[in-house]
C-alpha atoms as one frame of an Amber mdcrd trajectory, in Angstrom:
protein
  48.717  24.870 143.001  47.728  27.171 145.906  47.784  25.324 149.712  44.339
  24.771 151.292  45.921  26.845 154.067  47.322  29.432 152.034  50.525  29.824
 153.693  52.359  30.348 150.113  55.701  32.062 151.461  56.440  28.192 152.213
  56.402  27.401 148.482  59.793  26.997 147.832  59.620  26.521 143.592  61.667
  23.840 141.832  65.115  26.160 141.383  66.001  24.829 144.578  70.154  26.710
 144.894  72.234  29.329 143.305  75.421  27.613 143.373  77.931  30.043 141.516
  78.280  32.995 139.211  81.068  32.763 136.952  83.349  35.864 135.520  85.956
  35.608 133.624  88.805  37.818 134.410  92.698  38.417 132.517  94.571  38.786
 135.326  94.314  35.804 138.435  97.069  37.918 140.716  94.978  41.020 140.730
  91.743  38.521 141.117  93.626  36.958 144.491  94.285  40.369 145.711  90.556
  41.635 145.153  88.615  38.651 145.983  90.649  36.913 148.524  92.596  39.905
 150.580  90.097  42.610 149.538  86.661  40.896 149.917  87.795  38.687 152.702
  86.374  34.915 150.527  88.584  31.904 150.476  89.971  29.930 147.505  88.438
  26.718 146.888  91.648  24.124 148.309  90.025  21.496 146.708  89.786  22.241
 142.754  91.036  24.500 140.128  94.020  25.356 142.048  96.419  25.855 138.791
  96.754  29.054 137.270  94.077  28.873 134.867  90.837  29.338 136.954  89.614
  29.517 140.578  86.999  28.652 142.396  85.918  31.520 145.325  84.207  30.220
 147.987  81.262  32.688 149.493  80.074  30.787 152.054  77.472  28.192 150.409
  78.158  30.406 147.250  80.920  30.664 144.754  82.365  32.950 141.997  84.192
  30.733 139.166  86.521  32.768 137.800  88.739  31.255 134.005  91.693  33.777
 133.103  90.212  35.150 129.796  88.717  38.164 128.554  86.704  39.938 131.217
  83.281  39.626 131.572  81.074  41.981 132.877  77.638  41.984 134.178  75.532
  44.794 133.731  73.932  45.028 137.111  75.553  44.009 140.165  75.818  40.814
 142.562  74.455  41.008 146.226  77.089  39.954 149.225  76.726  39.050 152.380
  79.557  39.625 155.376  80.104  39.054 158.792  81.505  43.090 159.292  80.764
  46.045 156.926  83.555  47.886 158.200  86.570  44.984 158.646  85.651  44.838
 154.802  86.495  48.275 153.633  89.640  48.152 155.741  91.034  44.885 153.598
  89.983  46.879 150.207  91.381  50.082 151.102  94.512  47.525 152.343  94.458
  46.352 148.325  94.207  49.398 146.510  97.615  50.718 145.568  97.634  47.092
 144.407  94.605  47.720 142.142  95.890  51.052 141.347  95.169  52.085 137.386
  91.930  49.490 137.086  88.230  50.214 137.978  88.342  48.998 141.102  86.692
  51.308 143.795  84.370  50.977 146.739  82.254  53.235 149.393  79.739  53.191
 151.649  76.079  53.342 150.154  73.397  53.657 153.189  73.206  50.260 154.107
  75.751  48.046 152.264  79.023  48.945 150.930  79.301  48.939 146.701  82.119
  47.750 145.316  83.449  47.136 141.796  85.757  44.664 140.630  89.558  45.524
 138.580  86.810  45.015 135.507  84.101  47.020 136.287  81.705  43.592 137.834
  79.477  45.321 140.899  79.161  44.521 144.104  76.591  45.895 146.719  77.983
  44.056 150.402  75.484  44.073 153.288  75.918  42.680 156.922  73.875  39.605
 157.978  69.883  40.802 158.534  66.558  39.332 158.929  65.810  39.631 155.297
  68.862  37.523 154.573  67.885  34.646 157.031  70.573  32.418 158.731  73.312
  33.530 155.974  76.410  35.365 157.539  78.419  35.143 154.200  77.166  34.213
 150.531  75.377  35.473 147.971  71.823  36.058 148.373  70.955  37.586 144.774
  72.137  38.446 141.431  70.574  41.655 140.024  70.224  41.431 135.455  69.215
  45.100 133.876  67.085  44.215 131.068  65.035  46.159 128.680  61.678  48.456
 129.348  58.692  45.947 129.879  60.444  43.091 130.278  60.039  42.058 133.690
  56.524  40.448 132.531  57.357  38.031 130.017  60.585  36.793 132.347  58.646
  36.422 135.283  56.192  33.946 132.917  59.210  31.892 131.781  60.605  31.694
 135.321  57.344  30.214 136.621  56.212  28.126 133.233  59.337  26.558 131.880
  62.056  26.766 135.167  58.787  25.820 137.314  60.044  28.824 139.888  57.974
  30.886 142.451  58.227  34.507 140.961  56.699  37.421 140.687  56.512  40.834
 138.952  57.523  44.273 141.893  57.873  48.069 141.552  59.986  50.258 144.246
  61.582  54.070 143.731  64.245  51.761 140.869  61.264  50.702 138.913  59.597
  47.355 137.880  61.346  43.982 138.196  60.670  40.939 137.736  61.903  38.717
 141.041  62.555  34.439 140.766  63.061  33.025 144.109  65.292  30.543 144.475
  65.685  28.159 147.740  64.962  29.792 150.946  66.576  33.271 150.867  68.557
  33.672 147.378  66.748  35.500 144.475  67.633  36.575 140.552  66.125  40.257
 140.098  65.964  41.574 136.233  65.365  45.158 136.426  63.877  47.291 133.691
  66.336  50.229 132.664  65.550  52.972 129.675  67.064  52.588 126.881  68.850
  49.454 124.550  70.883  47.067 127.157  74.328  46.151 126.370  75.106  42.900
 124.483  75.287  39.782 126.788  79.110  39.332 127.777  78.932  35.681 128.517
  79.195  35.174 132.257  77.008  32.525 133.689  75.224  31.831 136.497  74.502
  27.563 137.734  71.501  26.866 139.909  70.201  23.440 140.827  66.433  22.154
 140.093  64.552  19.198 141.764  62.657  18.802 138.372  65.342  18.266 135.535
  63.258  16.842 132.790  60.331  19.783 132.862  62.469  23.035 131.746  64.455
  20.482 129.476  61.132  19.549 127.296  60.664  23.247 126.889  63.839  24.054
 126.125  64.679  21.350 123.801  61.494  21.924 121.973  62.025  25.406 121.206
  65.822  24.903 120.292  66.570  26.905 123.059  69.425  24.550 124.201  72.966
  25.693 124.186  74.501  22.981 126.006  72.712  19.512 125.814  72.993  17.512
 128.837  75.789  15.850 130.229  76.935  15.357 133.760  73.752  15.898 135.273
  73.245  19.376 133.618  72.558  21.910 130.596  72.707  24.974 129.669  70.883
  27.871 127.915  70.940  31.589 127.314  67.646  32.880 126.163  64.859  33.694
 128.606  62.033  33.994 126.087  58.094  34.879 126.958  56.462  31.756 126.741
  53.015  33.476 125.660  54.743  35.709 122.595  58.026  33.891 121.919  59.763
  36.811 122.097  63.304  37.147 123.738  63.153  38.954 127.091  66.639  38.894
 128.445  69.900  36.818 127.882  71.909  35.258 130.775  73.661  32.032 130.247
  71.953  29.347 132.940  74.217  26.275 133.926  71.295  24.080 135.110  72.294
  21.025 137.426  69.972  18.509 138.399  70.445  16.805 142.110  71.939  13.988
 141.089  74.588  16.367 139.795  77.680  15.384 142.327  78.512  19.194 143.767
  75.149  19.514 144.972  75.710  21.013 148.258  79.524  20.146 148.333  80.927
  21.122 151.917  82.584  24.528 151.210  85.645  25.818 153.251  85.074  29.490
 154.754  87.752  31.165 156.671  87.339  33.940 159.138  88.683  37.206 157.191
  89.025  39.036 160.729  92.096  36.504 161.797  95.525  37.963 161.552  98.625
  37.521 163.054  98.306  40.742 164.901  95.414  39.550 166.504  94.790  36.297
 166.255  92.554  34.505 168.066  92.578  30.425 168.521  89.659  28.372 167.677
  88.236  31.502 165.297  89.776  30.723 162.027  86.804  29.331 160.239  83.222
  30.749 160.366  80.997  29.541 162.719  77.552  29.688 160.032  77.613  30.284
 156.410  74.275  28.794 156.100  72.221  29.939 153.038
């Protein structure tokens, strides 16, 4: 319901955090070298730390990432970093060790694009206004979906998730934008032509209101996951005025009584080295999303 006063941007919407985006990926040593020399993020210390998966921290943000099959999303994710240029020194530092994948990166105006040994995207941007307080994290994830699309997922977004969102055009076309917390969004733009099939990766957000997307979801068998440990999950973001499936991304949806809500993540300061190392420096000073 609109605010007497109207001041709306306030309106934060009940998906309250986008915790993590999870990829799987075949190979963890080439993973190490692209996510943790090249990109400059820091393993998780705390769990996953066998050879089987691990955990990425991105400041208040995290990539999961199980050694399987790849996944690949088609569309990219957005980064924040503290230095655009300290960045594509550690990836050009990791390329002959990438050599014969599709890893690549240059600069694009204002933010770097990268892609992953797998093909996942990457578009990296220095801390700015439009980002808040966040010097490192993940502010968006960006879904291509079908032509006249972005409608019908904006509807389910605010209806059944109980989100602040909205339908946009710029010179890429019309998208449908969910906002989630203070500064992190999902974006599902509209592309010509049939959309590849869903590969599987996931992202997990947080609500404040557990039980409301669950009645919908449940009701219209839309469940993939029933709940356990303080979360579900689905895949299928359908129109809730025509039924119709609009886009498929697997959702790991935590309540906040799940128990990593807002676990304390440990960042390190890419920049330190032992060529120039400087005390007191080796952790980041805000990470804030």
């Amino acid at each position: 319901m609109a605010q007497p006063n109207g001041y709306h941007e306030e309106d934060i919407g009940n998906i309250i955090h986008l915790e993590h985006v999870n990829f799987c990926q075949p190979d963890q040593p080439k993973a190490i070298a692209f996510y943790i020399v090249g990109m400059g993020f820091t393993r998780d210390p705390y769990m996953t730390v066998g050879l089987n998966n691990m955990w990425v921290n991105v400041g208040e943000n995290q990539f999961h990432l199980p050694t399987r099959a790849a996944q690949v999303l088609d569309g990219h994710v957005g980064i924040v970093v503290p230095n655009l240029a300290a960045l594509q020194e550690r990836l050009d530092a990791v390329a002959g060790a990438l050599e014969g994948t599709r890893f690549g990166f240059g600069s694009a105006g204002d933010y770097v694009k990268v892609t992953c040994p797998w093909g996942n995207e990457f578009h990296a941007y220095e801390p700015e206004e439009r980002f808040g307080a966040m010097t490192l994290g993940i502010p968006y994830v960006e879904v291509n979906v079908k032509p006249n699309a972005a409608p019908g997922i904006a509807r389910f977004y605010e209806r059944v998730m109980g989100a602040s969102a909205d339908v946009d055009e710029d010179a890429g076309g019309q998208f449908a934008r969910v906002h989630i917390g203070e500064r992190q969004e999902l974006i599902f733009r509209e592309q010509p032509g049939e959309r590849p099939p869903d590969d599987h990766y996931h992202v997990a957000v947080y609500v404040a209101n557990f039980s409301g997307p669950y009645a919908f979801l449940n009701e219209h068998g839309l469940i993939t996951e029933e709940p356990r440990n303080h979360q579900l999950r689905f895949e299928s973001i359908v129109d809730p005025e025509s039924g119709e499936t609009v886009a498929t991304i697997e959702h790991e949806v935590r309540s906040l009584r799940h128990g990593m809500y807002r676990r304390n993540l440990v960042n390190r300061n890419a920049e330190q080295n032992m060529g120039a190392y400087v005390r007191g420096r080796d952790t980041l000073a805000s990470a804030a999303s």
